[in-house]
Coordinates of C-alpha atoms in Angstrom, one line a residue:
X118 CA 26.4 -30.7 11.0
X119 CA 22.9 -31.6 12.2
X120 CA 24.4 -34.1 14.6
X121 CA 26.2 -31.2 16.3
X122 CA 23.0 -29.3 16.9
X123 CA 21.1 -32.4 17.9
X124 CA 23.8 -33.1 20.5
X125 CA 23.7 -29.5 21.6
X126 CA 19.9 -29.7 22.1
X127 CA 20.1 -33.0 24.0
X128 CA 22.8 -31.6 26.2
X129 CA 20.8 -28.5 27.0
X130 CA 17.7 -30.5 27.8
X131 CA 19.8 -32.8 30.1
X132 CA 21.3 -29.8 31.8
X133 CA 18.0 -28.2 32.5
X134 CA 16.7 -31.5 33.8
X135 CA 19.7 -31.9 36.1
X136 CA 19.3 -28.3 37.4
X137 CA 15.6 -28.9 38.1
X138 CA 16.4 -32.2 39.9
X139 CA 19.1 -30.4 42.1
X140 CA 16.7 -27.5 42.8
X141 CA 14.0 -29.9 43.9
X142 CA 16.3 -32.0 45.9
X143 CA 17.8 -29.0 47.7
X144 CA 14.3 -27.8 48.7
X145 CA 13.6 -31.3 50.2
X146 CA 17.0 -32.1 51.8
X147 CA 19.0 -29.6 53.8
X148 CA 22.1 -31.8 53.9
X149 CA 22.1 -32.2 50.2
X150 CA 21.7 -28.4 49.8
X151 CA 24.7 -27.8 52.0
X152 CA 26.8 -30.2 49.9
X153 CA 25.7 -28.5 46.7
X154 CA 26.6 -25.1 48.3
X155 CA 30.0 -26.4 49.3
X156 CA 30.6 -27.6 45.7
X157 CA 29.5 -24.3 44.3
X158 CA 31.8 -22.4 46.7
X159 CA 34.7 -24.7 45.7
X160 CA 34.1 -24.1 42.0
X161 CA 33.8 -20.4 42.5
X162 CA 37.1 -20.4 44.4
X163 CA 38.7 -22.2 41.6
X164 CA 37.5 -19.7 39.0
X165 CA 38.7 -16.9 41.3
X166 CA 42.1 -18.4 41.5
X167 CA 42.2 -18.9 37.7
X168 CA 41.1 -15.2 37.2
X169 CA 43.9 -14.0 39.6
X170 CA 46.5 -16.1 37.8
X171 CA 45.4 -14.7 34.4
X172 CA 45.5 -11.1 35.6
X173 CA 48.9 -11.7 37.1
X174 CA 50.2 -13.2 33.9
X175 CA 48.7 -10.4 31.8
X176 CA 50.3 -7.8 34.1
X177 CA 53.7 -9.5 33.8
X178 CA 53.5 -9.7 30.0
X179 CA 52.5 -6.0 29.9
X180 CA 55.5 -5.0 31.9
X181 CA 57.9 -7.1 29.8
X182 CA 56.4 -5.6 26.6
X183 CA 56.9 -2.1 27.9
X184 CA 60.5 -2.8 28.9
X185 CA 61.2 -4.3 25.5
X186 CA 59.6 -1.3 23.7
X187 CA 61.8 1.0 25.8
X188 CA 64.9 -1.0 24.8
X189 CA 64.0 -0.8 21.2
X190 CA 63.4 3.0 21.5
X191 CA 66.8 3.4 23.1
X192 CA 68.5 1.2 20.5
X193 CA 67.2 3.1 17.6
X194 CA 67.3 6.5 19.3
X195 CA 63.6 7.1 18.9
X196 CA 63.2 8.3 22.4
X197 CA 66.0 10.9 21.9
X198 CA 64.4 12.3 18.8
X199 CA 61.1 12.9 20.6
X200 CA 62.9 14.6 23.4
X201 CA 64.7 16.9 20.9
X202 CA 61.5 17.8 19.1
X203 CA 59.7 18.7 22.4
X204 CA 62.6 20.9 23.7

């Protein structure tokens, strides 16, 4: 278990070091900064595409579940009973 936390700590330190290097390099080199910006835009675009796909899938699943619930209601006559009670 301690190895996991050690690895997590080492990874965090390496990540912070990498970010510091990139920040310093971007401040010194405009071409490098532009490349980093392009990469970040590409990653953001990928996440946006994934988000849209997840939302679309969730919407489709919700519609299918609603349809199936209506079919079950009709099959058991549950919707009719509710209508009779209301009227």
